Coordinates of C-alpha atoms in Angstrom, one line a residue:
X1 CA 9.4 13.9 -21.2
X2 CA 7.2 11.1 -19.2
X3 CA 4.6 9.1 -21.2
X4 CA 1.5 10.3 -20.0
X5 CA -0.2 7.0 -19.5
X6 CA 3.2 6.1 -16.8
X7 CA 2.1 8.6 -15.0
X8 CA -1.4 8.4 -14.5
X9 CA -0.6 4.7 -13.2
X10 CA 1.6 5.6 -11.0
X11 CA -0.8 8.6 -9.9
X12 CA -3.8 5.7 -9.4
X13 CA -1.4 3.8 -7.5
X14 CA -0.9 6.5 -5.4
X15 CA -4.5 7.2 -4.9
X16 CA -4.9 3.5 -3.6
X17 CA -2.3 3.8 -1.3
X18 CA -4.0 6.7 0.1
X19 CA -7.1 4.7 0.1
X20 CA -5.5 1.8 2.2
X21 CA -4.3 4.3 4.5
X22 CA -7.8 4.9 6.1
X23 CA -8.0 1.1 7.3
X24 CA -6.7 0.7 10.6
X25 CA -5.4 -2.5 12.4
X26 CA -6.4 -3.4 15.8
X27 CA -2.9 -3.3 16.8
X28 CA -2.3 0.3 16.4
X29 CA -5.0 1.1 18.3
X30 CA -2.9 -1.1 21.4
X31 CA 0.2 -0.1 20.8
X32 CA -0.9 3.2 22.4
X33 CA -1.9 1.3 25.9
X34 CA 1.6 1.0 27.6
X35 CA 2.6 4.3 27.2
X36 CA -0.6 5.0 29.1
X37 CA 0.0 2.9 31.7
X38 CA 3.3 3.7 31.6
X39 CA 3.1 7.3 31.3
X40 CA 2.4 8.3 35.2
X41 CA 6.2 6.7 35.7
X42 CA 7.9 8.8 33.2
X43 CA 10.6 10.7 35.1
X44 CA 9.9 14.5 34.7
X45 CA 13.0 15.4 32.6
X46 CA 12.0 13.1 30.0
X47 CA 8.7 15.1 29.6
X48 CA 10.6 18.6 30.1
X49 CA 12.7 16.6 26.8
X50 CA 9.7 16.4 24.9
X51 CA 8.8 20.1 25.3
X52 CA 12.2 20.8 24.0
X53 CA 11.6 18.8 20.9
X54 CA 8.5 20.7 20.2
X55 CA 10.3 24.1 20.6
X56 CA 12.7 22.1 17.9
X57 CA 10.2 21.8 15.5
X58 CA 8.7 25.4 16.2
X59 CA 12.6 26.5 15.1
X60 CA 12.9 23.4 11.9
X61 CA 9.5 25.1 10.6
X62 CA 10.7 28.8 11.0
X63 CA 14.3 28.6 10.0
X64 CA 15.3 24.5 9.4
X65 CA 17.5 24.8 12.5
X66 CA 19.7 21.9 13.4
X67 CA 17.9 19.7 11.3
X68 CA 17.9 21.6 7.7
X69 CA 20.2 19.6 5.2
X70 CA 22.5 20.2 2.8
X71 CA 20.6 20.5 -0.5
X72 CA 24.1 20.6 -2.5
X73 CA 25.3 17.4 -0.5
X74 CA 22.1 15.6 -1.4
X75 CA 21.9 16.9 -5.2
X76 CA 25.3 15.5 -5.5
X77 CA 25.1 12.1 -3.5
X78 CA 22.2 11.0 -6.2
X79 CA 22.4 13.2 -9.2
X80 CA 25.9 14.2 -9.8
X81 CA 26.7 17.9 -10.7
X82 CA 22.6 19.1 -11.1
X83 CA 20.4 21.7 -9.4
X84 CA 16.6 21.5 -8.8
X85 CA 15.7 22.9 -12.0
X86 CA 17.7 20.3 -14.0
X87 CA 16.4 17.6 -11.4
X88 CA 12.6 18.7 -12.1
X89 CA 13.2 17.9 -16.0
X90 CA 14.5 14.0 -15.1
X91 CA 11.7 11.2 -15.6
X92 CA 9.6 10.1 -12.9
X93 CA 11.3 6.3 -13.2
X94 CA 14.8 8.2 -11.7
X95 CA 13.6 10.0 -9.2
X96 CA 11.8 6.9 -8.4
X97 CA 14.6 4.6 -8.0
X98 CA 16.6 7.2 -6.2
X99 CA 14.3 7.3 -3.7
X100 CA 13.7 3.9 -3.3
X101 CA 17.9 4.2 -2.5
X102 CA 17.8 6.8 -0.3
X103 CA 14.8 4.7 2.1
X104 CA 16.6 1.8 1.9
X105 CA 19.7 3.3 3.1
X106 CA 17.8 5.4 5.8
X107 CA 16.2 2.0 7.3
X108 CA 19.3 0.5 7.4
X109 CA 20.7 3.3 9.6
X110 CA 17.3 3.2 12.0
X111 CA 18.3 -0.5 12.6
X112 CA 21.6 -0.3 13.7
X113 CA 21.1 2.9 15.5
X114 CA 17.7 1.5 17.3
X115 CA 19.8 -1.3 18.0
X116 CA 22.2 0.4 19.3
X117 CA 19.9 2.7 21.7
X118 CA 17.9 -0.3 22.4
X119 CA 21.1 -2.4 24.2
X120 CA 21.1 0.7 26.7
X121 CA 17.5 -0.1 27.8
X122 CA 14.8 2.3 29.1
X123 CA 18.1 5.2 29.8
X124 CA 19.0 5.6 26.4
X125 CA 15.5 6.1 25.0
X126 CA 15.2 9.6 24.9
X127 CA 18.3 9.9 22.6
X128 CA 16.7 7.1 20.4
X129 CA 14.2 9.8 20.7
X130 CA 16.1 12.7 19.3
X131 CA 17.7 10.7 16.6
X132 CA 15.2 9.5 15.3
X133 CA 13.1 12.4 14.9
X134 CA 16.4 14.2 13.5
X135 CA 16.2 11.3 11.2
X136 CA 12.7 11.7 10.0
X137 CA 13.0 15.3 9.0
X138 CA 15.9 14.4 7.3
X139 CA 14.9 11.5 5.4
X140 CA 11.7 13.6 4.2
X141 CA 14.1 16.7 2.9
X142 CA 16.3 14.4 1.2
X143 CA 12.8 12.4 -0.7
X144 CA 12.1 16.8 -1.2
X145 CA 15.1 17.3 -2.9
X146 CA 15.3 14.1 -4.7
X147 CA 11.5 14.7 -6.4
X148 CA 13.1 18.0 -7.5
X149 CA 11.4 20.4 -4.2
X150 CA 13.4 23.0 -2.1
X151 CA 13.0 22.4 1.7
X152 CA 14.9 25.7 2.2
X153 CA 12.1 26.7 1.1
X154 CA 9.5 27.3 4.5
X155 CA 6.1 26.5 2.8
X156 CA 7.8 22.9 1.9
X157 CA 9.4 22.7 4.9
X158 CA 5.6 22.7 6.1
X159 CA 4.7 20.6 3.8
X160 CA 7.5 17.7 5.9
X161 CA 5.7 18.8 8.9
X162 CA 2.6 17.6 7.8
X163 CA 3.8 14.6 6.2
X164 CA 5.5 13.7 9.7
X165 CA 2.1 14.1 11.1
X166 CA 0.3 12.1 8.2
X167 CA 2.7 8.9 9.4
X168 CA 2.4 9.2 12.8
X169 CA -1.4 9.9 13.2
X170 CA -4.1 7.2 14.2
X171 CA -6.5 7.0 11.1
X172 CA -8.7 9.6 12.5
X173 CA -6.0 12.0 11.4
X174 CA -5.0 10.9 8.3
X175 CA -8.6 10.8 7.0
X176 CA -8.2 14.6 8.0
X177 CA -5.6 15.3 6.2
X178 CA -6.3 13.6 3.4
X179 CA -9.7 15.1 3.4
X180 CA -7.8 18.6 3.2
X181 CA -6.0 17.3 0.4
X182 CA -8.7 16.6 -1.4
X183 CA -10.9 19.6 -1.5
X184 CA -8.0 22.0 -1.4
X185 CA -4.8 22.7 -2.6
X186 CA -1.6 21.1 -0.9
X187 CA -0.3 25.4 -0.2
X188 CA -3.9 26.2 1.5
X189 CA -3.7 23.1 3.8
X190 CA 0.0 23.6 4.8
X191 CA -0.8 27.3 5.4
X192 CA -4.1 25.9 8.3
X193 CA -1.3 24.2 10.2
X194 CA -1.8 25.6 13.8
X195 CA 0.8 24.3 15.3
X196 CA 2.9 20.9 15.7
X197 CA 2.1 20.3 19.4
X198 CA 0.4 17.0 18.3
X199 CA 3.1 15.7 16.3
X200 CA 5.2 15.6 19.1
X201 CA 2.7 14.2 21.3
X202 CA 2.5 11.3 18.5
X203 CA 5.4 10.8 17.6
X204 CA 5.8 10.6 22.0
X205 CA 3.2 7.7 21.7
X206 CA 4.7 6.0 19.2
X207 CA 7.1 4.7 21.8
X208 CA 4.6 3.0 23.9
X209 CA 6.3 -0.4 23.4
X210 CA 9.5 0.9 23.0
X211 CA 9.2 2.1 26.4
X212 CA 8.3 -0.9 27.7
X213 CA 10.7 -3.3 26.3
X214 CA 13.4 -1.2 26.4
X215 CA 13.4 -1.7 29.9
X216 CA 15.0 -4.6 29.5
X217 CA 18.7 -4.2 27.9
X218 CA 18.6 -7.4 25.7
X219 CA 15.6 -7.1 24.5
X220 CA 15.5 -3.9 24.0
X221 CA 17.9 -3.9 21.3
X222 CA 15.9 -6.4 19.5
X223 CA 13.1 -4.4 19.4
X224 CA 14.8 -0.8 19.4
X225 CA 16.1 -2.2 15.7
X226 CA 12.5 -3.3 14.4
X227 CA 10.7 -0.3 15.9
X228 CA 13.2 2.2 14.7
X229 CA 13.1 0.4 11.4
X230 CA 9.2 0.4 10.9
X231 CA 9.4 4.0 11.9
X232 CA 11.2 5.3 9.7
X233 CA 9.6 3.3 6.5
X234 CA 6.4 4.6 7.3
X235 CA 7.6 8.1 7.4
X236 CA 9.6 7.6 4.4
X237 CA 6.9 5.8 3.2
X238 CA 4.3 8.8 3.3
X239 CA 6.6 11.6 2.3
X240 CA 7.8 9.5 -0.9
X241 CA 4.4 9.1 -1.7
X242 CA 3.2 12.5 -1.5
X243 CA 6.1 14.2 -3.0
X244 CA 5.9 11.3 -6.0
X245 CA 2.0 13.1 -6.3
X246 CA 3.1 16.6 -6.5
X247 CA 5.6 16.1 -9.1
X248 CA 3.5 13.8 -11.4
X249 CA 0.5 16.6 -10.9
X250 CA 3.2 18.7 -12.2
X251 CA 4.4 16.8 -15.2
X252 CA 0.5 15.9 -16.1
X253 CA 0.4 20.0 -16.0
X254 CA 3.1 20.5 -18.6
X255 CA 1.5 17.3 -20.8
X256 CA -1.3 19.4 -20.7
X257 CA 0.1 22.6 -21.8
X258 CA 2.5 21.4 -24.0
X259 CA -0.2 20.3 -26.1
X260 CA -2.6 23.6 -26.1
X261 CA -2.6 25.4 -29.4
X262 CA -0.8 28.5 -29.5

């Protein structure tokens, strides 16, 4: 079992990152400029693209569509033989370090494939598009699984959704959700979730600069890598730190009850 005193520190640590999270730098609010400059010579099928993605995420949310992964696969790749119950007993320093694996393998492949999207300049970016979001809902099942939580399961599978919003909203929106958080339960904030209409419009903005430097092959590459890259981390980032809540909130639980009298 986890010392208790591990996990409380690694709970306030959590809180502060959630604290930090409601600063904003000046530069986010620009990076949102060029795609609204930009945005009035977006050819039409990129935008009829976007409304596909959106159905995508309606279907991911309902069923996990295309994008649901292999819990077994993943189970195996970091813990050997072991299902979610066994993986729910392991100490919060493993599940920890495995996640720390699985991001740093994940940015590795946003580099070379933003890279790689990138060197085909401003026709290639809606497939950097597709891949990376298939790349996000991936990563965040994978930090599910890893923290010991079923994303077959369609209340967690919400619970990515809004985590893929936390990263990509402007710090109005985090506050929001955060706020939610705070004065409710993770379930009966999931379960408010109207729709994901705004996470695709986000995650759309996101590629203000992208759009523009992609225009230019060379370039693009360059910056397809570091965008795709930072991307990514933040995601990971936010669904690594949430999950890493819920399952110390958990463990503090079973402290807790472990010590009541019988």
């Amino acid at each position: 079992m986890d010392d208790k005193s591990f996990l409380i520190e690694q709970l306030h640590h959590i809180e502060q990152w959630e604290k930090e999270q409601k600063d904003i730098w000046f530069w986010e609010k620009i990076s949102r400029l060029p795609f609204i400059l930009l945005d009035r010579f977006t050819p039409l099928w990129i935008h009829k693209k976007m409304t596909q993605l959106l159905d995508e995420l309606g279907q991911y949310i309902q069923t996990g569509g295309q994008y649901l992964v292999n819990k077994e696969a993943v189970l195996s790749s970091f813990y050997g033989n072991m299902t979610l119950d066994a993986v729910r007993l392991l100490p919060l320093q493993k599940m920890n370090e495995a996640c720390e694996r699985l991001v740093a393998k994940r940015k590795t492949f946003a580099t070379y494939q933003g890279a790689t999207t990138g060197f085909g300049g401003a026709f290639t970016l809606l497939l950097d598009v597709v891949i990376v979001l298939g790349t996000a809902l991936k990563t965040l099942q994978e930090i599910a699984i890893i923290y010991g939580f079923d994303p077959h399961q369609k209340g967690e599978r919400l619970f990515i959704v809004k985590c893929l919003q936390f990263a990509l909203a402007d710090i109005i929106g985090k506050q929001a959700i955060l706020n939610e958080w705070s004065m409710k339960s993770e379930q009966q904030a999931i379960a408010q979730l109207q729709g994901w209409r705004e996470i695709v419009w986000a995650f759309r903005d996101q590629y203000g600069w992208k759009k523009l430097f992609q225009a230019i092959p060379i370039v693009g590459m360059l910056f397809g890598a570091w965008t795709n890259q930072a991307m990514i981390g933040d995601i990971a980032e936010a669904g690594a730190m949430f999950y890493r809540k819920r399952r110390i909130i958990e463990k503090l639980q079973e402290i807790e009850k472990a010590g009541e009298p019988a």
